[in-house]
Amino acid sequence: MKNTRIIKVIYAILLFLCLVPTMPYGYFQLIRFLGLMLFGYLAYVSFRAGNERNAFIYLGLAILFQPFIKIALGRVIWNIVDVIVGVWLLVQKNDK
């Protein structure tokens, strides 16, 4: 898949929805699982495109968001991470 822009925008919106204080815990688990899959895929696409810097960034994000061994950062820090990653996904150019 050459165009990952729509996927990035949708996931960024999902990350911004993490800021809503009434979201159930299951939503955050879903976000973590989707993040693992998305960032793993984006790391693969970036690596195949020869963009190793982005591939390592995506790989790091996949590890950060993975749901199996949870990284407990606290709600406030996770909100900051969600906003930073969401904005980064929106401004990031597509790997070709």
Short mmCIF file of N, CA and C in Angstrom, two decimals:
data_model
loop_
_atom_site.label_atom_id
_atom_site.label_comp_id
_atom_site.label_asym_id
_atom_site.label_seq_id
_atom_site.Cartn_x
_atom_site.Cartn_y
_atom_site.Cartn_z
N MET A 1 0.84 -1.18 0.00
CA MET A 1 0.00 0.00 0.00
C MET A 1 0.88 1.24 0.00
N LYS A 2 0.78 2.03 -1.04
CA LYS A 2 1.64 3.19 -1.18
C LYS A 2 1.17 4.37 -0.34
N ASN A 3 -0.10 4.57 -0.25
CA ASN A 3 -0.60 5.74 0.44
C ASN A 3 -1.06 5.36 1.86
N THR A 4 -0.31 5.79 2.83
CA THR A 4 -0.65 5.51 4.22
C THR A 4 -1.25 6.72 4.91
N ARG A 5 -1.48 7.78 4.16
CA ARG A 5 -1.96 9.05 4.75
C ARG A 5 -3.29 8.88 5.49
N ILE A 6 -4.24 8.21 4.89
CA ILE A 6 -5.56 8.05 5.51
C ILE A 6 -5.45 7.27 6.81
N ILE A 7 -4.63 6.23 6.81
CA ILE A 7 -4.44 5.42 8.02
C ILE A 7 -3.85 6.28 9.13
N LYS A 8 -2.87 7.10 8.78
CA LYS A 8 -2.24 7.97 9.78
C LYS A 8 -3.23 8.98 10.36
N VAL A 9 -4.06 9.56 9.49
CA VAL A 9 -5.05 10.56 9.95
C VAL A 9 -6.07 9.90 10.87
N ILE A 10 -6.55 8.73 10.50
CA ILE A 10 -7.54 8.03 11.34
C ILE A 10 -6.94 7.69 12.70
N TYR A 11 -5.71 7.19 12.71
CA TYR A 11 -5.10 6.83 14.00
C TYR A 11 -4.82 8.08 14.83
N ALA A 12 -4.44 9.18 14.19
CA ALA A 12 -4.22 10.43 14.92
C ALA A 12 -5.51 10.88 15.59
N ILE A 13 -6.63 10.78 14.89
CA ILE A 13 -7.92 11.14 15.48
C ILE A 13 -8.22 10.23 16.67
N LEU A 14 -7.96 8.94 16.51
CA LEU A 14 -8.18 8.00 17.62
C LEU A 14 -7.30 8.36 18.82
N LEU A 15 -6.07 8.80 18.56
CA LEU A 15 -5.20 9.22 19.66
C LEU A 15 -5.75 10.46 20.35
N PHE A 16 -6.27 11.40 19.58
CA PHE A 16 -6.82 12.62 20.18
C PHE A 16 -8.06 12.29 21.01
N LEU A 17 -8.80 11.26 20.63
CA LEU A 17 -9.96 10.85 21.42
C LEU A 17 -9.56 10.28 22.77
N CYS A 18 -8.30 9.89 22.92
CA CYS A 18 -7.81 9.42 24.22
C CYS A 18 -7.85 10.53 25.26
N LEU A 19 -7.93 11.77 24.83
CA LEU A 19 -7.97 12.91 25.75
C LEU A 19 -9.33 13.07 26.42
N VAL A 20 -10.36 12.43 25.86
CA VAL A 20 -11.70 12.51 26.45
C VAL A 20 -11.68 11.76 27.78
N PRO A 21 -12.02 12.44 28.87
CA PRO A 21 -11.89 11.80 30.19
C PRO A 21 -12.84 10.63 30.45
N THR A 22 -13.89 10.50 29.67
CA THR A 22 -14.87 9.44 29.92
C THR A 22 -14.64 8.19 29.08
N MET A 23 -13.51 8.11 28.39
CA MET A 23 -13.24 6.92 27.58
C MET A 23 -13.03 5.71 28.48
N PRO A 24 -13.64 4.58 28.13
CA PRO A 24 -13.45 3.36 28.94
C PRO A 24 -12.05 2.79 28.73
N TYR A 25 -11.60 1.99 29.68
CA TYR A 25 -10.27 1.40 29.63
C TYR A 25 -10.08 0.54 28.38
N GLY A 26 -11.14 -0.13 27.95
CA GLY A 26 -11.06 -0.96 26.75
C GLY A 26 -10.66 -0.18 25.51
N TYR A 27 -11.03 1.09 25.46
CA TYR A 27 -10.65 1.94 24.32
C TYR A 27 -9.13 2.09 24.27
N PHE A 28 -8.51 2.30 25.42
CA PHE A 28 -7.06 2.47 25.47
C PHE A 28 -6.35 1.17 25.09
N GLN A 29 -6.93 0.04 25.48
CA GLN A 29 -6.36 -1.25 25.07
C GLN A 29 -6.43 -1.40 23.55
N LEU A 30 -7.56 -1.00 22.96
CA LEU A 30 -7.71 -1.06 21.51
C LEU A 30 -6.69 -0.15 20.83
N ILE A 31 -6.50 1.05 21.35
CA ILE A 31 -5.54 1.99 20.79
C ILE A 31 -4.13 1.40 20.83
N ARG A 32 -3.79 0.75 21.91
CA ARG A 32 -2.46 0.16 22.03
C ARG A 32 -2.27 -0.98 21.02
N PHE A 33 -3.28 -1.82 20.87
CA PHE A 33 -3.20 -2.93 19.92
C PHE A 33 -3.11 -2.40 18.49
N LEU A 34 -3.97 -1.43 18.16
CA LEU A 34 -3.93 -0.83 16.82
C LEU A 34 -2.60 -0.12 16.58
N GLY A 35 -2.07 0.52 17.63
CA GLY A 35 -0.78 1.19 17.50
C GLY A 35 0.34 0.22 17.19
N LEU A 36 0.33 -0.92 17.86
CA LEU A 36 1.33 -1.95 17.58
C LEU A 36 1.26 -2.38 16.11
N MET A 37 0.07 -2.65 15.64
CA MET A 37 -0.10 -3.09 14.25
C MET A 37 0.28 -1.98 13.27
N LEU A 38 -0.25 -0.77 13.50
CA LEU A 38 0.00 0.34 12.58
C LEU A 38 1.48 0.70 12.53
N PHE A 39 2.10 0.89 13.69
CA PHE A 39 3.49 1.31 13.69
C PHE A 39 4.41 0.20 13.20
N GLY A 40 4.04 -1.04 13.44
CA GLY A 40 4.81 -2.14 12.86
C GLY A 40 4.74 -2.12 11.34
N TYR A 41 3.53 -1.89 10.82
CA TYR A 41 3.36 -1.81 9.37
C TYR A 41 4.11 -0.61 8.79
N LEU A 42 4.00 0.55 9.45
CA LEU A 42 4.69 1.75 8.97
C LEU A 42 6.20 1.58 9.03
N ALA A 43 6.70 0.87 10.05
CA ALA A 43 8.14 0.59 10.12
C ALA A 43 8.56 -0.26 8.92
N TYR A 44 7.76 -1.26 8.59
CA TYR A 44 8.05 -2.11 7.44
C TYR A 44 8.05 -1.29 6.15
N VAL A 45 7.02 -0.46 5.96
CA VAL A 45 6.92 0.36 4.74
C VAL A 45 8.11 1.32 4.66
N SER A 46 8.46 1.94 5.77
CA SER A 46 9.58 2.89 5.78
C SER A 46 10.89 2.18 5.47
N PHE A 47 11.08 1.02 6.05
CA PHE A 47 12.30 0.27 5.80
C PHE A 47 12.41 -0.12 4.33
N ARG A 48 11.28 -0.58 3.77
CA ARG A 48 11.28 -0.97 2.35
C ARG A 48 11.53 0.23 1.44
N ALA A 49 11.11 1.43 1.88
CA ALA A 49 11.31 2.64 1.10
C ALA A 49 12.71 3.22 1.28
N GLY A 50 13.51 2.61 2.17
CA GLY A 50 14.86 3.08 2.40
C GLY A 50 14.95 4.21 3.41
N ASN A 51 13.88 4.46 4.13
CA ASN A 51 13.87 5.52 5.14
C ASN A 51 14.07 4.88 6.51
N GLU A 52 15.32 4.59 6.81
CA GLU A 52 15.63 3.87 8.05
C GLU A 52 15.33 4.69 9.30
N ARG A 53 15.51 6.02 9.23
CA ARG A 53 15.23 6.86 10.39
C ARG A 53 13.78 6.72 10.81
N ASN A 54 12.85 6.86 9.86
CA ASN A 54 11.43 6.71 10.19
C ASN A 54 11.11 5.28 10.61
N ALA A 55 11.78 4.31 9.98
CA ALA A 55 11.53 2.91 10.35
C ALA A 55 11.86 2.68 11.82
N PHE A 56 12.96 3.23 12.30
CA PHE A 56 13.32 3.07 13.71
C PHE A 56 12.38 3.84 14.63
N ILE A 57 11.93 5.01 14.19
CA ILE A 57 10.97 5.76 14.99
C ILE A 57 9.67 4.97 15.11
N TYR A 58 9.17 4.45 14.00
CA TYR A 58 7.95 3.65 14.03
C TYR A 58 8.12 2.38 14.87
N LEU A 59 9.28 1.77 14.77
CA LEU A 59 9.55 0.58 15.58
C LEU A 59 9.52 0.93 17.07
N GLY A 60 10.11 2.05 17.43
CA GLY A 60 10.07 2.50 18.81
C GLY A 60 8.65 2.77 19.28
N LEU A 61 7.84 3.38 18.41
CA LEU A 61 6.44 3.63 18.75
C LEU A 61 5.66 2.33 18.89
N ALA A 62 5.97 1.35 18.04
CA ALA A 62 5.30 0.05 18.15
C ALA A 62 5.61 -0.58 19.51
N ILE A 63 6.85 -0.46 19.95
CA ILE A 63 7.22 -1.01 21.26
C ILE A 63 6.54 -0.23 22.38
N LEU A 64 6.49 1.08 22.25
CA LEU A 64 5.85 1.91 23.28
C LEU A 64 4.36 1.61 23.41
N PHE A 65 3.68 1.42 22.29
CA PHE A 65 2.23 1.24 22.30
C PHE A 65 1.80 -0.22 22.45
N GLN A 66 2.72 -1.16 22.36
CA GLN A 66 2.34 -2.58 22.41
C GLN A 66 1.58 -2.87 23.72
N PRO A 67 0.54 -3.72 23.64
CA PRO A 67 -0.32 -3.94 24.81
C PRO A 67 0.10 -5.10 25.72
N PHE A 68 1.14 -5.81 25.40
CA PHE A 68 1.46 -7.04 26.13
C PHE A 68 2.27 -6.78 27.40
N ILE A 69 3.30 -5.97 27.30
CA ILE A 69 4.08 -5.55 28.47
C ILE A 69 3.88 -4.04 28.57
N LYS A 70 2.89 -3.65 29.35
CA LYS A 70 2.47 -2.26 29.37
C LYS A 70 3.51 -1.36 30.05
N ILE A 71 3.71 -0.22 29.44
CA ILE A 71 4.60 0.80 29.98
C ILE A 71 3.71 1.80 30.71
N ALA A 72 3.81 1.82 32.03
CA ALA A 72 2.95 2.67 32.85
C ALA A 72 3.55 4.06 32.95
N LEU A 73 2.99 5.00 32.21
CA LEU A 73 3.48 6.37 32.23
C LEU A 73 2.55 7.30 33.00
N GLY A 74 1.37 6.84 33.33
CA GLY A 74 0.39 7.71 33.98
C GLY A 74 -0.46 8.42 32.94
N ARG A 75 -1.64 8.79 33.33
CA ARG A 75 -2.61 9.37 32.40
C ARG A 75 -2.10 10.67 31.76
N VAL A 76 -1.50 11.55 32.53
CA VAL A 76 -1.05 12.84 32.02
C VAL A 76 0.05 12.66 30.98
N ILE A 77 1.03 11.82 31.29
CA ILE A 77 2.14 11.60 30.35
C ILE A 77 1.63 10.92 29.09
N TRP A 78 0.73 9.93 29.24
CA TRP A 78 0.17 9.27 28.05
C TRP A 78 -0.60 10.28 27.19
N ASN A 79 -1.32 11.21 27.82
CA ASN A 79 -2.03 12.23 27.04
C ASN A 79 -1.05 13.08 26.24
N ILE A 80 0.06 13.44 26.84
CA ILE A 80 1.09 14.21 26.13
C ILE A 80 1.66 13.40 24.98
N VAL A 81 1.96 12.13 25.24
CA VAL A 81 2.48 11.24 24.19
C VAL A 81 1.46 11.12 23.05
N ASP A 82 0.19 10.93 23.40
CA ASP A 82 -0.85 10.79 22.37
C ASP A 82 -0.93 12.03 21.49
N VAL A 83 -0.85 13.21 22.07
CA VAL A 83 -0.92 14.45 21.30
C VAL A 83 0.31 14.60 20.41
N ILE A 84 1.49 14.37 20.97
CA ILE A 84 2.72 14.50 20.19
C ILE A 84 2.73 13.52 19.02
N VAL A 85 2.39 12.27 19.28
CA VAL A 85 2.39 11.26 18.22
C VAL A 85 1.29 11.57 17.19
N GLY A 86 0.11 11.99 17.66
CA GLY A 86 -0.97 12.33 16.74
C GLY A 86 -0.60 13.47 15.81
N VAL A 87 -0.02 14.52 16.37
CA VAL A 87 0.41 15.67 15.54
C VAL A 87 1.51 15.23 14.59
N TRP A 88 2.46 14.43 15.07
CA TRP A 88 3.55 13.96 14.22
C TRP A 88 3.01 13.14 13.04
N LEU A 89 2.01 12.30 13.31
CA LEU A 89 1.43 11.51 12.23
C LEU A 89 0.76 12.41 11.20
N LEU A 90 0.15 13.49 11.65
CA LEU A 90 -0.54 14.39 10.72
C LEU A 90 0.43 15.19 9.85
N VAL A 91 1.59 15.53 10.37
CA VAL A 91 2.54 16.33 9.59
C VAL A 91 3.55 15.49 8.85
N GLN A 92 3.60 14.20 9.17
CA GLN A 92 4.57 13.29 8.54
C GLN A 92 4.22 13.07 7.07
N LYS A 93 5.23 13.08 6.22
CA LYS A 93 5.02 12.79 4.81
C LYS A 93 4.99 11.29 4.59
N ASN A 94 4.37 10.88 3.50
CA ASN A 94 4.26 9.45 3.18
C ASN A 94 5.59 8.89 2.70
N ASP A 95 5.85 7.66 3.07
CA ASP A 95 7.01 6.95 2.54
C ASP A 95 6.66 6.40 1.17
N LYS A 96 7.55 6.60 0.24
CA LYS A 96 7.25 6.13 -1.12
C LYS A 96 8.32 5.20 -1.59
#
